[in-house]
Tab-separated table of C-alpha atoms in Angstrom:
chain	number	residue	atom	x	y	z
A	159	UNK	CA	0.000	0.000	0.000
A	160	UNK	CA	1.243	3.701	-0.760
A	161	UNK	CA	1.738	6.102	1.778
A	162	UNK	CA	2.275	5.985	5.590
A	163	UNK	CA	1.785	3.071	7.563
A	164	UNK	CA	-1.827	2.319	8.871
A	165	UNK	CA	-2.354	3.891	12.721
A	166	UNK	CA	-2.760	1.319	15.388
A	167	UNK	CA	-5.781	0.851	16.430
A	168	UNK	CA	-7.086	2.769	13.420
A	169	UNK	CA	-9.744	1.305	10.826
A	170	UNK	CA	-8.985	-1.120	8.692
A	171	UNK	CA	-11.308	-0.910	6.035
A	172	UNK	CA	-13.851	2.315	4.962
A	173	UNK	CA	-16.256	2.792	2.827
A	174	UNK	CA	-16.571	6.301	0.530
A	175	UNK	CA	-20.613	7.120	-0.771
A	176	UNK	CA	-19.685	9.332	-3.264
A	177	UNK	CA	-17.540	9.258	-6.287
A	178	UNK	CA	-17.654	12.867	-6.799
A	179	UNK	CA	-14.360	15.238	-5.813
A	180	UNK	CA	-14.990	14.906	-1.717
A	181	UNK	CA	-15.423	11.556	-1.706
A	182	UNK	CA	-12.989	10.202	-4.219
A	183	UNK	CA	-10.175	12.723	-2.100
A	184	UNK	CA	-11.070	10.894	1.140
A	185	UNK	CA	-10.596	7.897	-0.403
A	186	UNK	CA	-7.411	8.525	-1.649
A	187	UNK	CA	-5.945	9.610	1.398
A	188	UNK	CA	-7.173	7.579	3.606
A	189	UNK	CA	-4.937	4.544	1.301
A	190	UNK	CA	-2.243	6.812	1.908
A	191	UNK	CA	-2.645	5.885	5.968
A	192	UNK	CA	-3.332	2.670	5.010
A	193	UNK	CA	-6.952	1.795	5.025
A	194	UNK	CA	-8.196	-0.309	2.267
A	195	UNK	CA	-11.445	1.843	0.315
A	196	UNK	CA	-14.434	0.870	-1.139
A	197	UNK	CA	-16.129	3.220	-2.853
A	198	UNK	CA	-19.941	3.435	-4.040
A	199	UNK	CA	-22.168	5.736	-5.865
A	200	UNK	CA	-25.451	5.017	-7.181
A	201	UNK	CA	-24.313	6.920	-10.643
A	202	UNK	CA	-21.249	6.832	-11.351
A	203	UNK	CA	-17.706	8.769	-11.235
A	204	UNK	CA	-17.987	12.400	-11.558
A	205	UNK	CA	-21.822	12.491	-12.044
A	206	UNK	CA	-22.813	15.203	-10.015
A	207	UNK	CA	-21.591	18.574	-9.288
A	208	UNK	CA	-17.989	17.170	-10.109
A	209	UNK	CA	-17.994	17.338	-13.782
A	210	UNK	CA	-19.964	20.398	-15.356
A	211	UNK	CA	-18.620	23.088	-12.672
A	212	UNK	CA	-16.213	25.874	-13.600
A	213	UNK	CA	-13.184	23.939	-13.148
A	214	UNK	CA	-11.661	26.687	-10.650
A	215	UNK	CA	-9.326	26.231	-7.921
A	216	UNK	CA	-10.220	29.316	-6.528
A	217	UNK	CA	-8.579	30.236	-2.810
A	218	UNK	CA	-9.218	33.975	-3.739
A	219	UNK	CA	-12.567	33.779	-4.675
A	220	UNK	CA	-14.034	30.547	-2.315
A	221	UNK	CA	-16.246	33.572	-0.676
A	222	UNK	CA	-19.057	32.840	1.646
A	223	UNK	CA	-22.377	32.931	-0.272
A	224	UNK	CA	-24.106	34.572	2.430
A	225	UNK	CA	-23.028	38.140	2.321
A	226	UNK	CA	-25.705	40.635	3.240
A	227	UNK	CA	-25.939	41.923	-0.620
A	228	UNK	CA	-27.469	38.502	-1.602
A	229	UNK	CA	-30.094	38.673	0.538
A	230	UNK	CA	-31.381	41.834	-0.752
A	231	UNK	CA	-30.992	40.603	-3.899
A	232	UNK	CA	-32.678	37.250	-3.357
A	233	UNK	CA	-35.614	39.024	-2.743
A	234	UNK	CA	-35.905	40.611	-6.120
A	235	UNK	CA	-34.408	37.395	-7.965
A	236	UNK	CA	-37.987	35.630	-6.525
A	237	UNK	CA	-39.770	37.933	-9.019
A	238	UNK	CA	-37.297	37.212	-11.956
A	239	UNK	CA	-37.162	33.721	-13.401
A	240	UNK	CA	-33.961	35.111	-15.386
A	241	UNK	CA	-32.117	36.517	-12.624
A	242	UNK	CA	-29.113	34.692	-11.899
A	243	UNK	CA	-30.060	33.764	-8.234
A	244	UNK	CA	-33.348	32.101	-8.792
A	245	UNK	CA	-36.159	30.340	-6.260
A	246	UNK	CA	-38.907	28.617	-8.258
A	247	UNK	CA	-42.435	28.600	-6.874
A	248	UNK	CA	-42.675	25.482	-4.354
A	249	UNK	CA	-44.481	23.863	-1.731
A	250	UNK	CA	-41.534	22.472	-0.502
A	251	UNK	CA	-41.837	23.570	3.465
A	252	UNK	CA	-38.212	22.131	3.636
A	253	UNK	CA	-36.760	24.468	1.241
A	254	UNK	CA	-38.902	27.644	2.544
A	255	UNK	CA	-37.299	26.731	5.743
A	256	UNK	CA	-33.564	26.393	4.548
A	257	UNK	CA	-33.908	29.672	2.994
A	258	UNK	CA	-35.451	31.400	5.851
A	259	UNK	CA	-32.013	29.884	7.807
A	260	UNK	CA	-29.877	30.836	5.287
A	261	UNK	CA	-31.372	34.714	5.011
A	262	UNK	CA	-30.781	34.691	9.357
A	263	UNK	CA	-27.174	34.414	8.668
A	264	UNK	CA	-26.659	37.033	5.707
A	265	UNK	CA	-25.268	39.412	8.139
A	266	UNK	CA	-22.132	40.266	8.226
A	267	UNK	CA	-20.959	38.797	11.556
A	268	UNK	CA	-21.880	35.165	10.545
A	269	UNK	CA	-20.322	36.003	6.665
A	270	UNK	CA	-17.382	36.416	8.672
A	271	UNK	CA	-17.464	33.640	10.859
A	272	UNK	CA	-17.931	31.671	7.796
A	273	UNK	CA	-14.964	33.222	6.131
A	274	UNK	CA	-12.523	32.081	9.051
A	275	UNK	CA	-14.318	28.864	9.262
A	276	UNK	CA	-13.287	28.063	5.020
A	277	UNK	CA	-9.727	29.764	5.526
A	278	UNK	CA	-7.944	26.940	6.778
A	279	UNK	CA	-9.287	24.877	3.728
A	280	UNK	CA	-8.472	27.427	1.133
A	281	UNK	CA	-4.683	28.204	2.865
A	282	UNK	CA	-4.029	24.549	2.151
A	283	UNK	CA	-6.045	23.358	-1.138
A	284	UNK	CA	-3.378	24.290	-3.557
A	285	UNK	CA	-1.235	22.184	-1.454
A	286	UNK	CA	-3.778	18.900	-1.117
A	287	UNK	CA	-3.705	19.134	-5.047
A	288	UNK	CA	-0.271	19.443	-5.867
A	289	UNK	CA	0.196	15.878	-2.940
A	290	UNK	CA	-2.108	14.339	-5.617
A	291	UNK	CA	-0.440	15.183	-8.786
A	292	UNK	CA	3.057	14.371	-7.823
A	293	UNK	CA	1.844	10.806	-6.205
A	294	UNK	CA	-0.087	9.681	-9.116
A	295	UNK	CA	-3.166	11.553	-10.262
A	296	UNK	CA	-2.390	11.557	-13.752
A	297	UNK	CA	-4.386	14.896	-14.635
A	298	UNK	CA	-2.763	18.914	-14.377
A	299	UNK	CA	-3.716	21.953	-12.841
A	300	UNK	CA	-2.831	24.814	-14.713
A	301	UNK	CA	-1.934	28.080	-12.979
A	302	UNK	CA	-3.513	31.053	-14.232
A	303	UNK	CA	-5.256	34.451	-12.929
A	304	UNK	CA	-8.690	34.907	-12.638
A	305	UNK	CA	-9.872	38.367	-14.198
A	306	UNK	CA	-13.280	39.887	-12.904
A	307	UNK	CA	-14.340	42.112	-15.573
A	308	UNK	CA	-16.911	44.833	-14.864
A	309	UNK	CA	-18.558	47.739	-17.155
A	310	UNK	CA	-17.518	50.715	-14.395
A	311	UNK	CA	-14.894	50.965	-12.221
A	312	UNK	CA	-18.141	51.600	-9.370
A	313	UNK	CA	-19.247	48.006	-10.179
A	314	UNK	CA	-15.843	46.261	-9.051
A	315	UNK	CA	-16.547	48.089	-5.587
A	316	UNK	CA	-18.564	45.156	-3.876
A	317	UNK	CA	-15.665	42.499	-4.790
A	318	UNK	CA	-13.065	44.902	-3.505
A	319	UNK	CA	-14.187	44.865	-0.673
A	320	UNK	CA	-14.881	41.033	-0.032
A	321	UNK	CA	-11.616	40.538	-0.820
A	322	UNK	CA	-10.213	42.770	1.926
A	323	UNK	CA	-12.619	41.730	4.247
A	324	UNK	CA	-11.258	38.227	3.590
A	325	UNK	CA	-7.590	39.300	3.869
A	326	UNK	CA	-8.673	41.311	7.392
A	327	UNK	CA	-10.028	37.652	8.770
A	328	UNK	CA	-6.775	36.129	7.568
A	329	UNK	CA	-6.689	35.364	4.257
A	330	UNK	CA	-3.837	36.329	1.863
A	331	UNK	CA	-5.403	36.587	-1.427
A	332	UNK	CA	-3.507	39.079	-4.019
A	333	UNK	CA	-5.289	40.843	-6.608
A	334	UNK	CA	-5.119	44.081	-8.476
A	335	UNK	CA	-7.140	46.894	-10.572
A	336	UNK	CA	-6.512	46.578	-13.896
A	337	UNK	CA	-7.572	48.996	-17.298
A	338	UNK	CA	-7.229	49.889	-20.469
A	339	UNK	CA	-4.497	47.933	-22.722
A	340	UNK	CA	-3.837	45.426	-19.857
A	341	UNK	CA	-6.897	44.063	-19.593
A	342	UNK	CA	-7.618	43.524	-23.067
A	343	UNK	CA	-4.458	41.763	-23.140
A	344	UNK	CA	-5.241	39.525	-20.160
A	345	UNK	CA	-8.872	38.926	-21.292
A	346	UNK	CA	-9.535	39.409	-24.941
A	347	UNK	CA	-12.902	38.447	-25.011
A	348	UNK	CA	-14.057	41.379	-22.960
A	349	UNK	CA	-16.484	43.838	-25.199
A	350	UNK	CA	-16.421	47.367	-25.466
A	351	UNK	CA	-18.618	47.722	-22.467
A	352	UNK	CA	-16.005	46.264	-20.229
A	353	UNK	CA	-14.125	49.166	-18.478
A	354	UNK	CA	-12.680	47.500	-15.476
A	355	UNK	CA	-11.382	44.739	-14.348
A	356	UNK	CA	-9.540	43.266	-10.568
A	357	UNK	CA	-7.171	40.154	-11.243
A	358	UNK	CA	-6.166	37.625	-8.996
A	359	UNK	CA	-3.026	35.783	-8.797
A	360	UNK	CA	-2.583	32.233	-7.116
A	361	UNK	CA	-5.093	30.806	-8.763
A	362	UNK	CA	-5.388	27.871	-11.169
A	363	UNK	CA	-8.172	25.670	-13.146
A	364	UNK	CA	-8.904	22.605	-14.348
A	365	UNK	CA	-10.699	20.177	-16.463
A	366	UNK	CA	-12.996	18.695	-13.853
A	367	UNK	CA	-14.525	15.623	-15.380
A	368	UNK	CA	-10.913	14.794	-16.241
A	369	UNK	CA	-9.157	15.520	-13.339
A	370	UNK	CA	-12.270	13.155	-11.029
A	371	UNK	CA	-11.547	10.469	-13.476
A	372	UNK	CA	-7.962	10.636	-13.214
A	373	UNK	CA	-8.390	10.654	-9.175
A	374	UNK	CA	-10.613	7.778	-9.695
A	375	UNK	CA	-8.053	5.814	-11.661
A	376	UNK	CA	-5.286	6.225	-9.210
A	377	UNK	CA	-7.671	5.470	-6.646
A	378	UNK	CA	-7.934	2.371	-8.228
A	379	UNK	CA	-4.487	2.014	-8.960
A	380	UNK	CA	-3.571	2.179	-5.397
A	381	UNK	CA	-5.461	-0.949	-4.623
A	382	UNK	CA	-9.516	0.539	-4.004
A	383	UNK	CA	-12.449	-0.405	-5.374
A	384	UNK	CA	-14.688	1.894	-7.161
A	385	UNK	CA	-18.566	0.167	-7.516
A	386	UNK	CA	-20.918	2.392	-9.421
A	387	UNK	CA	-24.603	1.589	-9.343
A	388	UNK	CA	-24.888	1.154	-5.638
A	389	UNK	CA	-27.742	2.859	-4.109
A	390	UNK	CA	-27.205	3.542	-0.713
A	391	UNK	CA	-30.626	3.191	0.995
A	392	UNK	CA	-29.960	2.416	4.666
A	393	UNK	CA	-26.659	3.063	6.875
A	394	UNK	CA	-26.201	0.961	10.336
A	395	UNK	CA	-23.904	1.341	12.259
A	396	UNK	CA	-21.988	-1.203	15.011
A	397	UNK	CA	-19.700	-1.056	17.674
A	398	UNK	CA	-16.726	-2.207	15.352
A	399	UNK	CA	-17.974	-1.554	11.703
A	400	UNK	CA	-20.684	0.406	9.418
A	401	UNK	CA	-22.769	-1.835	6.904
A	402	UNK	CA	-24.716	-0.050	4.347
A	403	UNK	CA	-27.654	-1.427	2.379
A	404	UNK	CA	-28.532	-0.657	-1.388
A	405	UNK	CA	-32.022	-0.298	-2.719
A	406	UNK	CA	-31.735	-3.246	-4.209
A	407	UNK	CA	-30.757	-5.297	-0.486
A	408	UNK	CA	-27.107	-5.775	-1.593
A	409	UNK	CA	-25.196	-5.532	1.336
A	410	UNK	CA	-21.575	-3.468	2.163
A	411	UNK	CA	-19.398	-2.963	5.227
A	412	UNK	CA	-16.384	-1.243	6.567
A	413	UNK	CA	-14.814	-0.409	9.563
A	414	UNK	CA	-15.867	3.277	8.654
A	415	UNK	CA	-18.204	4.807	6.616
A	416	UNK	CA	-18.028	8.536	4.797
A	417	UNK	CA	-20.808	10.232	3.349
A	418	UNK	CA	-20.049	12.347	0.640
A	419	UNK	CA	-23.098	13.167	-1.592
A	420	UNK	CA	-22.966	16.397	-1.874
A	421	UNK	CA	-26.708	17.634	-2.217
A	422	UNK	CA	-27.827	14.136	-1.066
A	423	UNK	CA	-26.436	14.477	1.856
A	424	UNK	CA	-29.120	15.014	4.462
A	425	UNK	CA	-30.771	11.811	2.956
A	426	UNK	CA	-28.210	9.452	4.568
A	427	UNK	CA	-27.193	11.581	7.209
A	428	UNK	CA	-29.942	13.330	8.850
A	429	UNK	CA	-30.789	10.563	11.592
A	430	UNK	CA	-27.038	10.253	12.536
A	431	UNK	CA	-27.046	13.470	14.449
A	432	UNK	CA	-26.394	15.858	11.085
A	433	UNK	CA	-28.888	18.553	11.357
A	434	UNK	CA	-27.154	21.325	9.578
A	435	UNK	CA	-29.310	21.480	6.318
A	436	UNK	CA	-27.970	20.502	2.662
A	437	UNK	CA	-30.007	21.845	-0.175
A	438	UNK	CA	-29.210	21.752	-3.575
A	439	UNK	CA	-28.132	24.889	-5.439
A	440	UNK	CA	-27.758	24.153	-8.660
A	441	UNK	CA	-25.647	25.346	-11.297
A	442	UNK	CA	-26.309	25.101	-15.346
A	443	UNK	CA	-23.079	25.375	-17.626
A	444	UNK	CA	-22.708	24.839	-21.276
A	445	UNK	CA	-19.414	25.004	-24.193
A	446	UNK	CA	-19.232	27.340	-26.570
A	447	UNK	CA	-16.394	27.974	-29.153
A	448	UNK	CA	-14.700	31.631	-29.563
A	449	UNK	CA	-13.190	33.530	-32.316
A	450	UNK	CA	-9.444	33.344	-30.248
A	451	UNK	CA	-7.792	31.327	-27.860
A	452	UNK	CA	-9.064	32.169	-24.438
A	453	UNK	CA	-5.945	32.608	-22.057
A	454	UNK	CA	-6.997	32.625	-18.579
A	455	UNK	CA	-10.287	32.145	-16.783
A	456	UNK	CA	-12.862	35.171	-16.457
A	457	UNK	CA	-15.162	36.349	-13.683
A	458	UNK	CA	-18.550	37.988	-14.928
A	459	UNK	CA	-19.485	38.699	-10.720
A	460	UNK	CA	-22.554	40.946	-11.679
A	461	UNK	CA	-24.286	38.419	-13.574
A	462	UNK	CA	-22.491	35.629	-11.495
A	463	UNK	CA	-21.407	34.028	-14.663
A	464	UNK	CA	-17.707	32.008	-14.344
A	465	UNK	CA	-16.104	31.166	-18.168
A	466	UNK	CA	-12.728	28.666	-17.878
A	467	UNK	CA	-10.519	27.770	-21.263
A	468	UNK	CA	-11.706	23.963	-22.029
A	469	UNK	CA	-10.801	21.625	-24.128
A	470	UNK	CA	-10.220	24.277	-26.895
A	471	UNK	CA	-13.303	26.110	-26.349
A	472	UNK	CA	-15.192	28.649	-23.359
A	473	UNK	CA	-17.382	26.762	-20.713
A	474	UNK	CA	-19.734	28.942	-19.482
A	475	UNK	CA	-20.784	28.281	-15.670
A	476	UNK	CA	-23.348	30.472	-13.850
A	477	UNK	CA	-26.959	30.730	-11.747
A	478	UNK	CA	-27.937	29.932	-8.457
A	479	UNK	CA	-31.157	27.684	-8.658
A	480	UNK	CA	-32.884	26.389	-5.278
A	481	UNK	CA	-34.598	23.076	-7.242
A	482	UNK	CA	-34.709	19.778	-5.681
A	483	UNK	CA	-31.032	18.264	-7.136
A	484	UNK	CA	-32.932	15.369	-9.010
A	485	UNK	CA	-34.777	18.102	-11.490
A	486	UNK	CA	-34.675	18.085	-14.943
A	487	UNK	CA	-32.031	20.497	-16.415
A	488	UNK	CA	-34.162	23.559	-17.431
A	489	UNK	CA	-33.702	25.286	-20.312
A	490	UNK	CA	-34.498	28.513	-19.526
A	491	UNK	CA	-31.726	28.748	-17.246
A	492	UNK	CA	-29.399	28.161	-19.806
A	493	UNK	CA	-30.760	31.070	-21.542
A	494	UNK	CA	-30.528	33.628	-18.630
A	495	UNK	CA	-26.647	32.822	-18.765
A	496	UNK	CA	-26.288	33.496	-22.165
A	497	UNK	CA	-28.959	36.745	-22.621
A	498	UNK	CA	-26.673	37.760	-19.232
A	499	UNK	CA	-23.083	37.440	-20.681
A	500	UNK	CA	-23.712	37.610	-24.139
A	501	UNK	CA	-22.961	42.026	-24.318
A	502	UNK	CA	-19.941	41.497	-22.193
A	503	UNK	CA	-17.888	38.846	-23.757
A	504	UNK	CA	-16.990	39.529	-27.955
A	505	UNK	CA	-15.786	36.375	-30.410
A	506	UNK	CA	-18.066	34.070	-28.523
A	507	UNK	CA	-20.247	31.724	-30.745
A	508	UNK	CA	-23.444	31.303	-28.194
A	509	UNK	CA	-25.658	29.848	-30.336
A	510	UNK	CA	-23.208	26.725	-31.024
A	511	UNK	CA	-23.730	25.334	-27.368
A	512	UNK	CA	-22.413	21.990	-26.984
A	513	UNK	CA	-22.552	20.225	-23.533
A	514	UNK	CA	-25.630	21.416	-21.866
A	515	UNK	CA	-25.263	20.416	-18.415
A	516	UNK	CA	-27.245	21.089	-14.512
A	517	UNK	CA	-25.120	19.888	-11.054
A	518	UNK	CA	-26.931	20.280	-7.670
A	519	UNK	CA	-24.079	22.315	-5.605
A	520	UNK	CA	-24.453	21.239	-1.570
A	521	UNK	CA	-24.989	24.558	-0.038
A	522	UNK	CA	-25.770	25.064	3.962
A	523	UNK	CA	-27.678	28.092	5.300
A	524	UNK	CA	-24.456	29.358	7.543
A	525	UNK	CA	-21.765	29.298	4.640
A	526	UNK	CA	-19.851	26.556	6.318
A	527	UNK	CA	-19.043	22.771	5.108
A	528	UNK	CA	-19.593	19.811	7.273
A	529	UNK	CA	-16.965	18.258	7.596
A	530	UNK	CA	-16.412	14.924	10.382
A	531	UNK	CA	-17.882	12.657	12.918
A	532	UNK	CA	-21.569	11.914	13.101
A	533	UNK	CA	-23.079	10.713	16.041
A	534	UNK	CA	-23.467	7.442	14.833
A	535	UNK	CA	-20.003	5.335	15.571
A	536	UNK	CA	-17.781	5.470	13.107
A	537	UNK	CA	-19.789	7.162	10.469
A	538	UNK	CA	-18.569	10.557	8.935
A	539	UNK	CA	-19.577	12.729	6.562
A	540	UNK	CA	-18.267	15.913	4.190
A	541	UNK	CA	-19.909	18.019	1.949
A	542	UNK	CA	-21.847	21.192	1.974
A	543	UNK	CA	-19.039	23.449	0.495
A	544	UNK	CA	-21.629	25.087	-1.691
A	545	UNK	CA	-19.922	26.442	-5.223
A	546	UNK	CA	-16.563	25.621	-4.054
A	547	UNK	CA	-16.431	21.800	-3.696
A	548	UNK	CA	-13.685	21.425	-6.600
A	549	UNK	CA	-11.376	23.957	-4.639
A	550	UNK	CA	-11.581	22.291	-1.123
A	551	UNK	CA	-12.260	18.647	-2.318
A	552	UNK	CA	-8.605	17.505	-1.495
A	553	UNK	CA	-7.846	19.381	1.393
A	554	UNK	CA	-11.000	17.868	3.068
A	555	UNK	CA	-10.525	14.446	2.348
A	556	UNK	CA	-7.014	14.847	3.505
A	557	UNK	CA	-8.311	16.532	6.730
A	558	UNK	CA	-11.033	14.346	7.618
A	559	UNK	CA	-8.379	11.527	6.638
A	560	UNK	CA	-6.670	12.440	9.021
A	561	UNK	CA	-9.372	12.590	11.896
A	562	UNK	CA	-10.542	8.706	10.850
A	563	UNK	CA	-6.647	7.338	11.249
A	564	UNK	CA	-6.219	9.341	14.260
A	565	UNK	CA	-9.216	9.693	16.244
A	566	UNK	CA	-8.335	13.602	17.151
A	567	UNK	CA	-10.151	16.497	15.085
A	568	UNK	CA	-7.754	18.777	13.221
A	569	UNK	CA	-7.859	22.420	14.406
A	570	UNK	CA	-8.738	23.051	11.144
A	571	UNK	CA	-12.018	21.029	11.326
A	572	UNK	CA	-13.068	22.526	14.310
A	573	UNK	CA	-15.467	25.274	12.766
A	574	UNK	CA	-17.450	22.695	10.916
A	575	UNK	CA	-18.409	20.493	12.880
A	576	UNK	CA	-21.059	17.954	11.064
A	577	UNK	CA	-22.739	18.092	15.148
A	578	UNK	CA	-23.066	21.781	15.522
């Protein structure tokens, strides 16, 4: 087996639900302490919110969601079915209740407690990334900075200050105003209406269907079995392992269990003590080709529209849509992205839209992941890092890796607490 040694007294055997970014990453480090993986997902590898995302391995811009600003303009986004934030009409008392939760904590004081809570995951996820590249994970990450582009220097005011506000609560994120020549040479597909723009440095992408794969493989490679197809209906825990149960009554056990469904979450985790809420927030993204190369990734933040170089072509990322993570991918939604970024971005070929794709995010109402022990015996979970699950995939499977072998909560899991 790769890696370090297995703990004493440590498990023996896990299984990973989930074969997304979080769960394959917890796999994959918990072989390198040892412990022989199983993994199962009722799809398959990279089905979810791992493959059609942005691709972004953002540390600058992994921002809590719930900054004051959103709830004000959540409340006009209800009456918009275009706007980029949008709640369809439901009866779903569930979600009505997430998103009353989730407006309680748009203040500033719990943004910020959020913010401290993530820092620890985005100081260290360029680092959990770069352990899996040079150890087998045969897929890159390509450094690049992101470039915000806005039509008035006024507009670029509201990210401004996020980002200091998330340097003043310890982050170290660098970024810069740029104009004029510069940014048309750093992104060339900005229009004529673009006027402004704030890069940041440190950041990188990737292909993320490619790069879950690749994990997946080396996962694999290291000795762990991937199933696909396995439904996990029922999770039960005893004093010295965790056997799970597939709709279909096929039966699976480890010494440990993880749950890492993203948006499913609650489903398997709810009666273990997890009462922090995971709703799906789902995003819509789409390919496009363009009239030149595009260089480096760009950030459309007033229509909350992400495009990433891929594959030879522009995906398009963008909307926040409270739907039940099972929906069917709605149209519509696609449009909104494009009528939204269509005046900003020059060279683009919209209408030639390849890859149509919706992913159910895992957001929680307080900004915060969850991240650890249940209160079911050795059952775990992680999940609930909202848009940035790509970013802080590694970092948490290394961290909660770490907690399984060793019995002791990292420091840096301490904030998100699956039990609070």
């Amino acid at each position: 087996m790769d890696g370090h040694s297995r703990i004493d007294g440590g498990p023996r055997t896990a299984v990973v639900v989930g074969a997304g970014i979080v769960g394959l990453s917890t796999a994959w480090f918990l072989q390198d302490h040892g412990v022989e993986v199983t993994v199962v997902d009722r799809d398959d590898v990279a089905a979810g919110a791992s493959w059609g995302n942005a691709g972004w391995i953002s540390p600058g811009l992994s921002i809590p969601l719930n900054e004051p600003s959103v709830l004000r303009y959540g409340m006009r986004a209800l009456l918009d079915p275009k706007a980029p934030l949008h709640v369809p009409f439901t009866l779903d008392v569930g979600l009505w209740r997430f998103l009353t939760q989730f407006a309680a904590h748009c203040t500033w004081g719990a943004w910020e407690r959020a913010a401290r809570a993530n820092l620890p995951l985005n100081t260290e996820c360029l680092e959990a990334f770069d352990t899996l590249t040079s150890a087998g994970v045969k897929a890159p990450t390509i450094s690049a900075p992101i470039t915000a582009l806005f039509e008035t220097p006024k507009q670029a005011t509201g990210l401004l200050k996020e980002l200091r506000r998330i340097n003043e609560s310890g982050g170290h994120i660098t970024y810069r105003g740029i104009a004029g020549e510069e940014l048309r040479e750093l992104a060339p597909q900005a229009s004529g209406r673009i006027g402004a723009g704030v890069q940041l440095e440190g950041q990188r992408y990737i292909d993320p269907g490619a790069f879950t794969h690749a994990l997946a493989d080396s996962v694999r490679e290291r000795g762990g079995v991937i199933r696909t197809g396995f439904d996990v209906s029922a999770i039960r825990p005893h004093k010295h392992a965790v056997t799970l149960e597939s709709r279909s009554g096929e039966l699976i056990s480890g010494n440990v269990a993880v749950v890492a469904t993203g948006a499913w979450l609650n489903r398997l985790a709810r009666n273990k003590g997890v009462r922090v809420p995971v709703r799906a927030g789902r995003g819509y993204s789409f390919t496009v080709p363009t009239d030149r190369p595009v260089p480096n990734p760009v950030y459309l933040p007033n229509v909350r529209v992400a495009c990433t170089p891929y594959r030879g072509a522009l995906r398009v990322a963008g909307t926040m849509e409270f739907q039940g993570p099972d929906a069917a991918l709605d149209r519509a939604r696609i449009e909104a992205i494009v009528a939204s970024a269509r005046d900003l971005l020059d060279g683009v070929h919209w209408d030639e839209r390849t890859d149509e794709w919706v992913g159910p995010r895992p957001v929680t109402p307080d900004g915060k992941p969850v991240i650890g022990a249940t209160a079911a015996p050795g059952l775990y979970v992680a999940g609930g890092h909202g848009m940035w699950g790509l970013t802080q995939g590694p970092i948490t499977g290394r961290l909660l890796a770490e907690q399984i072998v060793t019995g002791k909560q990292p420091e840096a899991l301490r904030a998100v607490d699956p039990l609070r």
